Coordinates of C-alpha atoms in Angstrom, one line a residue:
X1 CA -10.9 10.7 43.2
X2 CA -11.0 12.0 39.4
X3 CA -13.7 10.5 37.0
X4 CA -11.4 8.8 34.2
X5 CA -12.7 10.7 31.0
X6 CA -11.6 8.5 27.4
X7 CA -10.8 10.3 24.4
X8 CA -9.5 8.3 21.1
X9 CA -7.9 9.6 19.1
X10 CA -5.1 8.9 15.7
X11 CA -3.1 11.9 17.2
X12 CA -1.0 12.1 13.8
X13 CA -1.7 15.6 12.9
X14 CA -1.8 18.1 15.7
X15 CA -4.3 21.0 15.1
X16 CA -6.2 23.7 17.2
X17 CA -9.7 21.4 17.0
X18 CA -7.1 18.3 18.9
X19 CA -6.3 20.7 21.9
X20 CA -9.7 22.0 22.2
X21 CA -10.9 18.8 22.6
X22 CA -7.7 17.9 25.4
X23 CA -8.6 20.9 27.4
X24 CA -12.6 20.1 27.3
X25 CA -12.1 16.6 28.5
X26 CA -9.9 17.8 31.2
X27 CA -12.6 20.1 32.5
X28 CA -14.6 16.6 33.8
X29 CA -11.8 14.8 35.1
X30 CA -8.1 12.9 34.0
X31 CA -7.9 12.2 30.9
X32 CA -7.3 9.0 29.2
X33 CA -6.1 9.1 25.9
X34 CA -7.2 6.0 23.8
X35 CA -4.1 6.1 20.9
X36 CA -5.1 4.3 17.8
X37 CA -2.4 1.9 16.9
X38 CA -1.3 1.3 13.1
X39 CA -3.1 -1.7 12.6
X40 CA -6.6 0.1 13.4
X41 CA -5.7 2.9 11.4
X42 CA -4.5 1.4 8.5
X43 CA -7.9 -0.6 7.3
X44 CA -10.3 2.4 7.7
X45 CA -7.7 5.7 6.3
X46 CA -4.3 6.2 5.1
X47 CA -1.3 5.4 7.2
X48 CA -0.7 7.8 9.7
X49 CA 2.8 9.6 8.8
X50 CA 4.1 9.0 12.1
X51 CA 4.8 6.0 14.1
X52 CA 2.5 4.7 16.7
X53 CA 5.4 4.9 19.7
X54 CA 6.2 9.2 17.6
X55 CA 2.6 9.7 18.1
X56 CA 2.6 8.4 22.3
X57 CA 5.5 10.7 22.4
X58 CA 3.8 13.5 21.1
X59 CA 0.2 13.0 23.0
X60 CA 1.6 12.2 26.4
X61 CA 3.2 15.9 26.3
X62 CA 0.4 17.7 26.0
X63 CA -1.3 19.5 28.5
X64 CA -4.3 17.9 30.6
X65 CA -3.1 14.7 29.0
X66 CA -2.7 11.8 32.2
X67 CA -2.6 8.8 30.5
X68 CA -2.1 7.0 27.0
X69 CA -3.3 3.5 26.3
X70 CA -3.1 1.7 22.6
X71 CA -6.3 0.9 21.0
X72 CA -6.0 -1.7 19.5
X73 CA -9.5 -1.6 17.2
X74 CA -11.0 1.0 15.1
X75 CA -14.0 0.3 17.5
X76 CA -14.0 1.6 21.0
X77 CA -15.8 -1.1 22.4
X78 CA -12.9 -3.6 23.4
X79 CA -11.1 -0.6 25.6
X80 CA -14.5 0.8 27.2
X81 CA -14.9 -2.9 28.4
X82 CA -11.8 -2.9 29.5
X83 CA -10.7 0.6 31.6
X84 CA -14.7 1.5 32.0
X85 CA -14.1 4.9 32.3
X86 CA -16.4 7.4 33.8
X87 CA -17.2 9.7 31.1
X88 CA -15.9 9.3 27.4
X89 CA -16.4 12.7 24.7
X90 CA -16.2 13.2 21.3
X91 CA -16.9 15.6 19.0
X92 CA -20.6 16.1 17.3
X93 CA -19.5 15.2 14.0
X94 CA -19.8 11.2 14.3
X95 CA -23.4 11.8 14.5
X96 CA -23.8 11.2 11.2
X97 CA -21.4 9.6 8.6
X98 CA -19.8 5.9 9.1
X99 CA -18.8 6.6 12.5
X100 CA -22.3 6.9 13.2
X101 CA -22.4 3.2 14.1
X102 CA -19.5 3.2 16.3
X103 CA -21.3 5.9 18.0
X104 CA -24.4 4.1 18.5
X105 CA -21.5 0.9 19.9
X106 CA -20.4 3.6 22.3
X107 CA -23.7 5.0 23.8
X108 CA -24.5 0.9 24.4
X109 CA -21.5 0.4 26.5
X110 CA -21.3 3.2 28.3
X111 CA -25.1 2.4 29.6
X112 CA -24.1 -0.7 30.3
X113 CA -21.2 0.3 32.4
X114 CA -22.6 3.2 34.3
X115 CA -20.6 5.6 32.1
X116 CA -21.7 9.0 30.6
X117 CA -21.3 10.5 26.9
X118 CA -20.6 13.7 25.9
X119 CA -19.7 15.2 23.0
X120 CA -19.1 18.8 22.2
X121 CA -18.9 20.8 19.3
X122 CA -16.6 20.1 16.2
X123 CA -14.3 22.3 15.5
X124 CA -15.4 24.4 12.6
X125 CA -12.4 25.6 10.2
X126 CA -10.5 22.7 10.6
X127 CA -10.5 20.0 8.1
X128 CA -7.9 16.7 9.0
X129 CA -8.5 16.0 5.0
X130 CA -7.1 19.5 4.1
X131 CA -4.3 19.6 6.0
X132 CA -3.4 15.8 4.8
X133 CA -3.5 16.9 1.3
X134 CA -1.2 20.1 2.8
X135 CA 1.2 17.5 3.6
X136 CA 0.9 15.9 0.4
X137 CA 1.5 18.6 -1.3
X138 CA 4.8 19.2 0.8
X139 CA 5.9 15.6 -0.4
X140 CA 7.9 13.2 1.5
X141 CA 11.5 12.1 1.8
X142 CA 13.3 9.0 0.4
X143 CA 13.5 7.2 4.0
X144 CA 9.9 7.5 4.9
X145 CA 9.1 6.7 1.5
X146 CA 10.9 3.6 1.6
X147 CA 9.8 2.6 5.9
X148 CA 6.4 2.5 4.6
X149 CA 6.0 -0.6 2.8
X150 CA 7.5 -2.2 5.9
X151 CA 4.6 -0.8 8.4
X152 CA 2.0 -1.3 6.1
X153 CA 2.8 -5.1 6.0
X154 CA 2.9 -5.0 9.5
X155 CA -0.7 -3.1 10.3
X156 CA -2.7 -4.2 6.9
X157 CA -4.2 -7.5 6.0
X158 CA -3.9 -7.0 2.0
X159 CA -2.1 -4.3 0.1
X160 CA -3.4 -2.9 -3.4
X161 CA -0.5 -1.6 -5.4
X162 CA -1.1 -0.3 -8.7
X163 CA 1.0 0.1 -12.0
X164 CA 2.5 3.7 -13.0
X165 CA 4.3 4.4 -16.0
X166 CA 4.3 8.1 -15.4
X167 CA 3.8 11.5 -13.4
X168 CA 0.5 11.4 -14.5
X169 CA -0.6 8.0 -13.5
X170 CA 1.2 8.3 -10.5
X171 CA -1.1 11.2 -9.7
X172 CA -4.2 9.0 -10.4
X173 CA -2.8 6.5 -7.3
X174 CA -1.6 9.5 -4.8
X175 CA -4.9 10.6 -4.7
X176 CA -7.8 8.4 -5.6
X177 CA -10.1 7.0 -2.7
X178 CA -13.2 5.7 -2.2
X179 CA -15.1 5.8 0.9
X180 CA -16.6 2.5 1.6
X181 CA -18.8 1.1 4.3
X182 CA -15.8 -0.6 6.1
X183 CA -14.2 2.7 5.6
X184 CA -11.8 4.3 2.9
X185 CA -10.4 2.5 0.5
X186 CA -7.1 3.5 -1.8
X187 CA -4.2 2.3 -3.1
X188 CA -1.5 1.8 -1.1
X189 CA 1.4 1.7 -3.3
X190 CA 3.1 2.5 -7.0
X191 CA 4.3 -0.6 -9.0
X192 CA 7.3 0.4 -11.6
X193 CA 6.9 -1.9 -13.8
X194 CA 9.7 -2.7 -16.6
X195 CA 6.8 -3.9 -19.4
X196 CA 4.8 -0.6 -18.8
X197 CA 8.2 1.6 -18.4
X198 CA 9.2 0.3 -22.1
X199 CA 5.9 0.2 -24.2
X200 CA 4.6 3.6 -22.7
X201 CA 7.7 4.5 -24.9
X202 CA 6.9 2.7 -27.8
X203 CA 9.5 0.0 -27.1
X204 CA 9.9 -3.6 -26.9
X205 CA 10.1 -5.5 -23.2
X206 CA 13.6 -6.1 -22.9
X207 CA 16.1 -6.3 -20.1
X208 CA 18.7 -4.4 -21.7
X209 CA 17.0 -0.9 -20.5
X210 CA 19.8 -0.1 -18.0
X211 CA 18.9 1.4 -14.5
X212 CA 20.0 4.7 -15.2
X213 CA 17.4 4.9 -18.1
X214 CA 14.5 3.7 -15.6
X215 CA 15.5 6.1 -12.9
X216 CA 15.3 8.7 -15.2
X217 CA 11.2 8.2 -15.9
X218 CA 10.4 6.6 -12.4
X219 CA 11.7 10.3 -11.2
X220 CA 8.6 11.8 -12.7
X221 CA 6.6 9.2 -10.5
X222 CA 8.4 10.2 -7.1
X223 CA 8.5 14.0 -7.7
X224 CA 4.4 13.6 -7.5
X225 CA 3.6 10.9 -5.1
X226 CA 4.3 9.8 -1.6
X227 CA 3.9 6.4 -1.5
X228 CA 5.5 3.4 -1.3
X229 CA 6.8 2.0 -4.7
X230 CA 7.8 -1.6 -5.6
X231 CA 10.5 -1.6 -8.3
X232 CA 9.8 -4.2 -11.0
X233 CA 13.9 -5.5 -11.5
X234 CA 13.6 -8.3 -14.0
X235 CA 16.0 -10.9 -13.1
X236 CA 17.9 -8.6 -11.8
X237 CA 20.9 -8.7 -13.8
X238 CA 24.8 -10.1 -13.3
X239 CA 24.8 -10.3 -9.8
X240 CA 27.6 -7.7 -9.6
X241 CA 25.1 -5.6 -11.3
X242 CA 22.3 -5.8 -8.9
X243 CA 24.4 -5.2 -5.8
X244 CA 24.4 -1.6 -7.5
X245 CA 21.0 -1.8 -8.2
X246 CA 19.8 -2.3 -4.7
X247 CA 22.2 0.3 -3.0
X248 CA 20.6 3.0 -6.0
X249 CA 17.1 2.0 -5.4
X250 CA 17.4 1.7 -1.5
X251 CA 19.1 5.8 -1.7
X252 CA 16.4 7.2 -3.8
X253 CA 13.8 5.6 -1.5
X254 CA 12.2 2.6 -3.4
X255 CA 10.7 0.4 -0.8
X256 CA 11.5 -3.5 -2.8
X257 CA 12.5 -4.6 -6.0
X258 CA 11.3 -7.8 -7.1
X259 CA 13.3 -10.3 -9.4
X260 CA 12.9 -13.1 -11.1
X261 CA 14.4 -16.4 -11.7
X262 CA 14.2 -16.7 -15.0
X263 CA 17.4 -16.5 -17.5
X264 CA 18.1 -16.5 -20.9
X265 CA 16.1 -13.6 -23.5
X266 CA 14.0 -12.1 -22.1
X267 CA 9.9 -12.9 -22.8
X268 CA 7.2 -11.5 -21.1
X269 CA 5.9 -14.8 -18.7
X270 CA 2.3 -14.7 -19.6
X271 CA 3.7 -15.6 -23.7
X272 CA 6.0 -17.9 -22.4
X273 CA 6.4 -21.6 -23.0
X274 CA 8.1 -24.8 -21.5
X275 CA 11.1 -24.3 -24.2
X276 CA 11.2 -20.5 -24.3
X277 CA 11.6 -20.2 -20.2
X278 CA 15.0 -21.3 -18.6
X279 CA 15.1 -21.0 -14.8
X280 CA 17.9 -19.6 -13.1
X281 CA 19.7 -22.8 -10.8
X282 CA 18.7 -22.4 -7.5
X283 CA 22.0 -21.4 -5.9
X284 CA 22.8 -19.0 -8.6
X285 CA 19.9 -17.4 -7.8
X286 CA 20.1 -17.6 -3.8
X287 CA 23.7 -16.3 -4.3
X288 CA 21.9 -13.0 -6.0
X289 CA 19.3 -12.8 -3.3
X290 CA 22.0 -12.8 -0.4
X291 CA 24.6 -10.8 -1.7
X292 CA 21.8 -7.6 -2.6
X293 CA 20.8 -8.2 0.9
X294 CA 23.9 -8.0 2.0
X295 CA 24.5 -4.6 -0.2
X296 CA 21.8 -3.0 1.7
X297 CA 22.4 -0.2 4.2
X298 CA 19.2 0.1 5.8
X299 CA 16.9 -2.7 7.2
X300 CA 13.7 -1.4 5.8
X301 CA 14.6 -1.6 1.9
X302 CA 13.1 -5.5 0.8
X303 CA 14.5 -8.3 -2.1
X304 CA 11.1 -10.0 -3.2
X305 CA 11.9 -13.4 -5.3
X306 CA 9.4 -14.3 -8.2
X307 CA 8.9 -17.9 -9.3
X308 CA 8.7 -18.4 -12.3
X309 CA 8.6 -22.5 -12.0
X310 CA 4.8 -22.5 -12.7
X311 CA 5.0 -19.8 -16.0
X312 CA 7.5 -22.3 -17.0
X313 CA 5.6 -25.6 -16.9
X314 CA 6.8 -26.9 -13.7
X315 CA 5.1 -27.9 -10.8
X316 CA 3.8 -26.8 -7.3
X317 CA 6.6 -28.8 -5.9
X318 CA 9.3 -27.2 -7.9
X319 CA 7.8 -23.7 -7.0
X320 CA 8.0 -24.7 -3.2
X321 CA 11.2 -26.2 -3.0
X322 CA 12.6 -22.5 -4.7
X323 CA 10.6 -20.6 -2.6
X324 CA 12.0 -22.8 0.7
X325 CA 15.5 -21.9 -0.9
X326 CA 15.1 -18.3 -1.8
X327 CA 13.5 -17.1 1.7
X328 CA 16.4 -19.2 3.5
X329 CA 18.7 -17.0 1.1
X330 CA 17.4 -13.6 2.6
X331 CA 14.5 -12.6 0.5
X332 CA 12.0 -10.9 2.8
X333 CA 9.3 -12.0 0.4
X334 CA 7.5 -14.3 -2.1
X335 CA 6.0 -13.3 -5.7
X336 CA 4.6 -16.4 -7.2
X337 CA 3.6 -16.1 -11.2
X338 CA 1.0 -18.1 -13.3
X339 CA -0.8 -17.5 -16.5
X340 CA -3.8 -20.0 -16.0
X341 CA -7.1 -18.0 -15.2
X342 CA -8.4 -20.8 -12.6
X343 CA -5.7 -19.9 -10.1
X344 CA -5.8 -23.7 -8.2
X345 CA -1.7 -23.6 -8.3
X346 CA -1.7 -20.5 -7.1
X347 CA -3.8 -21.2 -4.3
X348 CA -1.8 -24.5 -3.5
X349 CA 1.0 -23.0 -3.5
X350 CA 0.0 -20.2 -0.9
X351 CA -1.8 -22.5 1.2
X352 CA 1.0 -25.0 1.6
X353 CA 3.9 -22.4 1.8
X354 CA 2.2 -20.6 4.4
X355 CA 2.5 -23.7 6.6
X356 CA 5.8 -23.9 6.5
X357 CA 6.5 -19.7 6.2
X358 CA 3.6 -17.8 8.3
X359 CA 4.4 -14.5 8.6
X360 CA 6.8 -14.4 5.0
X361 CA 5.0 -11.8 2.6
X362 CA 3.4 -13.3 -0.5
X363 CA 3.0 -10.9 -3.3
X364 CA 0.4 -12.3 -6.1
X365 CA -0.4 -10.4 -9.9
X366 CA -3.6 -11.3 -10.8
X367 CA -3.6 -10.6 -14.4
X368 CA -4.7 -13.8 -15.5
X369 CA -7.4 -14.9 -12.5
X370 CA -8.9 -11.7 -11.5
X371 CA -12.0 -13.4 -11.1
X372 CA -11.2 -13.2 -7.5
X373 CA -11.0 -10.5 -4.8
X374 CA -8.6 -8.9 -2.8
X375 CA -10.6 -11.2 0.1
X376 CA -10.3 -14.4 -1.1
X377 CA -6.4 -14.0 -2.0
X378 CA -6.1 -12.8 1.6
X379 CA -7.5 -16.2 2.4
X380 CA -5.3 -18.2 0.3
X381 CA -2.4 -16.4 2.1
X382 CA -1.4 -13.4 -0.2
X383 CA -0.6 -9.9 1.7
X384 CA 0.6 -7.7 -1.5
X385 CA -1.9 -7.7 -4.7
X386 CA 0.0 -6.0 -7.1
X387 CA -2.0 -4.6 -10.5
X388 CA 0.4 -4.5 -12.9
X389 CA -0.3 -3.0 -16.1
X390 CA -4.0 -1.9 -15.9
X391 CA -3.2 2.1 -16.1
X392 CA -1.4 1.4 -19.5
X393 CA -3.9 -0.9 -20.9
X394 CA -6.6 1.3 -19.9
X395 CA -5.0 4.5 -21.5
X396 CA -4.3 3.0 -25.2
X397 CA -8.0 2.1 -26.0
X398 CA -8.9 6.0 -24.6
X399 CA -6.4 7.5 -27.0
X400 CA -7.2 5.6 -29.9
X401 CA -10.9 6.0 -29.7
X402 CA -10.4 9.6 -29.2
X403 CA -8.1 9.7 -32.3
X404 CA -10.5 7.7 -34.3
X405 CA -13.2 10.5 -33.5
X406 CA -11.1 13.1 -34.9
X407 CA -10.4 11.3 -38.2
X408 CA -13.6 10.6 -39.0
X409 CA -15.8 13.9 -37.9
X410 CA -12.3 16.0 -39.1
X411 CA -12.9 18.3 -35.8
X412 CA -12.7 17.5 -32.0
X413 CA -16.3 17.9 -30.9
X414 CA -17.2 14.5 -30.5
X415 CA -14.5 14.1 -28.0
X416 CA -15.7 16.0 -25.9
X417 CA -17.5 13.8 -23.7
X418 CA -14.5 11.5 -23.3
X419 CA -12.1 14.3 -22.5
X420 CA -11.2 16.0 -19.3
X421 CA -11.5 19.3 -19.4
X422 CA -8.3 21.3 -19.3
X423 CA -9.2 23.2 -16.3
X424 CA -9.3 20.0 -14.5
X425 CA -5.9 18.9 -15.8
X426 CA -4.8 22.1 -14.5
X427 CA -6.0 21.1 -10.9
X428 CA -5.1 18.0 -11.1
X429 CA -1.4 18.6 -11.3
X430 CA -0.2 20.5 -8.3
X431 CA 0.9 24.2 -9.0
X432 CA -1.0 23.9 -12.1
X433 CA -3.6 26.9 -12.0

């Protein structure tokens, strides 16, 4: 009988260092391929581009290949203990770096099993983080775009999304990542928000910026990027109105819009005031929800509902009993809104609502209480943490300063050190040098 050799593996991109390894771990025996599902993925890198049951399809056709088992965890532990395979290889390269650790995991196991380790040579001349950024580069199309909001609610605990009001920013997001001791950390999507959209123009915050004249900047955004985007839709409009809106949004490969139930003139909710905000009656609002749900062609494009009772000066209760009414309506998620910094009604209201609602999404905007982390909102109940206007705020104070400098040394020398060099810009933007 064959010695059962265990490889893991993401198997999303398939390059000449994969098959080497295949065809070395066939050499000792049938090999069992270990295929890391989306939820293991997801926490530790990007989202692979493919599906989980794509990529099975894909691994169980390659040559030497016997067997294909999901794991489960970014660790191999849990499957070691439970298929205790003979032999299990890896490449040398997780001798040093974060994977170290798993590797030390692995070598325990295995001795406690009877099992062996090897690990041959990495391949040299392939790099998985160049060929991502190759794929980058290519871009994506509208429907994957839009199916990957959906699977990243599905495989991650908390999603970051961050503000854009331009190709630029957008850039900034696409490609910015940290590698962290629990692995790499990014953002995960592009928030189009309608306050950034109209002040990065000079312009006041108002509603009557019609779609067309959104689309029109937002396109700057999806020409550079991959990712998911939320679309920030105000109240959505006349109801007639937003039916378009969806069926527009959903075609050019927006992932969710998110409206509110406020009505009246517009104000942005963090100025607003017990007379100033009016909210919309609930089946008015419900009415909106279902018949842009109904508009939809896909079943991947999302209608989140934002509550406005608590901007608004009304209770918990109030918030609860629209939230109960609005998810019943269609909407395949929550945004709840406050502007006091010690966040205990927004932590009531998670807490209680996810009772009642467990797997719902709930989408929180810490503007106001970003004393607390992405970890403790996770533990109130909160899956989508959308930043919503840092890029702008952080890019006016820059300019001014910068501006300031000129005036008063009347040259640009003093800017220096608070410039990017062009030649960066250049690389920066793809195509650019």
């Amino acid at each position: 009988m064959n010695k059962i050799v265990y490889l893991g593996m993401t198997g999303d991109i398939i390059h000449p260092g994969l098959i080497n390894i295949i065809s070395e771990a066939a050499k000792l025996g049938d090999v069992m391929i270990g295929l890391l599902t989306d939820s293991a993925i997801a926490p530790h890198k990007r989202l692979p581009y493919l599906t989980y049951d794509q990529r099975r399809t894909v691994i169980e056709h390659i040559k030497g290949v016997k067997r294909v088992v999901p794991q489960d965890e970014w660790s191999y532990v849990p499957n070691l203990r439970k298929y205790k395979p003979d032999i299990i290889i890896h490449g040398d390269d997780w001798q040093i770096g974060p994977l170290s650790l798993i590797r030390k995991e692995v070598f325990q196991v295995m001795k406690e099993i009877g099992g062996e380790v090897v690990e041959i040579p990495y391949t040299t001349g392939i790099s998985s983080s160049a060929l991502h950024d190759e794929m980058n580069s290519i871009g994506t199309t509208p429907e994957i775009r839009m199916k990957t909001l959906r699977r990243l609610l599905n495989t991650k605990k908390i999603i970051r999304i961050m503000e854009a009001h331009s190709g630029l920013s957008g850039l900034i997001i696409e490609k910015l990542a940290i590698e962290k001791s629990d692995g790499l950390h990014a953002f995960d999507g592009i928030w189009s928000s309608s306050l950034t959209d109209s002040v990065s123009k000079g312009k006041p915050d108002i509603e009557a910026v019609d779609l067309t004249t959104r689309l029109q900047d937002l396109t700057n955004i999806l020409e550079c990027t991959t990712k998911p985007i939320i679309f920030d839709g105000d109240t959505g409009g006349k109801t007639e109105h937003f039916v378009f809106t969806v069926r527009t949004l959903e075609r050019n490969g927006i992932s969710a819009i998110i409206i509110e139930d406020k009505i009246g003139l517009k104000k942005n909710s963090l100025f607003g005031t017990e007379v100033e905000q009016h909210l919309a009656p609930i089946p008015d609002f419900c009415h909106k929800i279902s018949e842009g749900k109904k508009a939809q062609v896909t079943k991947d494009f999302m209608i989140f509902a934002r509550l406005e009772s608590l901007i608004a000066g009304y209770s918990v209760d109030d918030a609860l009993q629209r939230a109960d009414a609005y998810v019943k309506a269609g909407a395949d998620g929550i945004m709840i809104h406050s502007k006091e910094k010690h966040g205990d009604d927004i932590r009531t209201f998670c807490t209680t609502f996810r009772k009642t609602f467990p797997d719902i999404p709930i989408i929180l905007v810490p503007t106001t209480y970003n004393q607390f982390t992405e970890t403790e909102l996770a533990s109130w109940g909160a899956n989508i943490i959308i930043y919503a206007n840092h890029m702008l705020r952080a890019s006016y104070p820059a300019m001014l300063k910068v501006a300031r400098l000129i005036l008063e040394n009347e040259r640009a020398a003093e800017t220096d050190l608070l410039c990017m060099p062009i030649k960066q810009i250049l690389e920066l933007i793809p195509g650019g040098k």
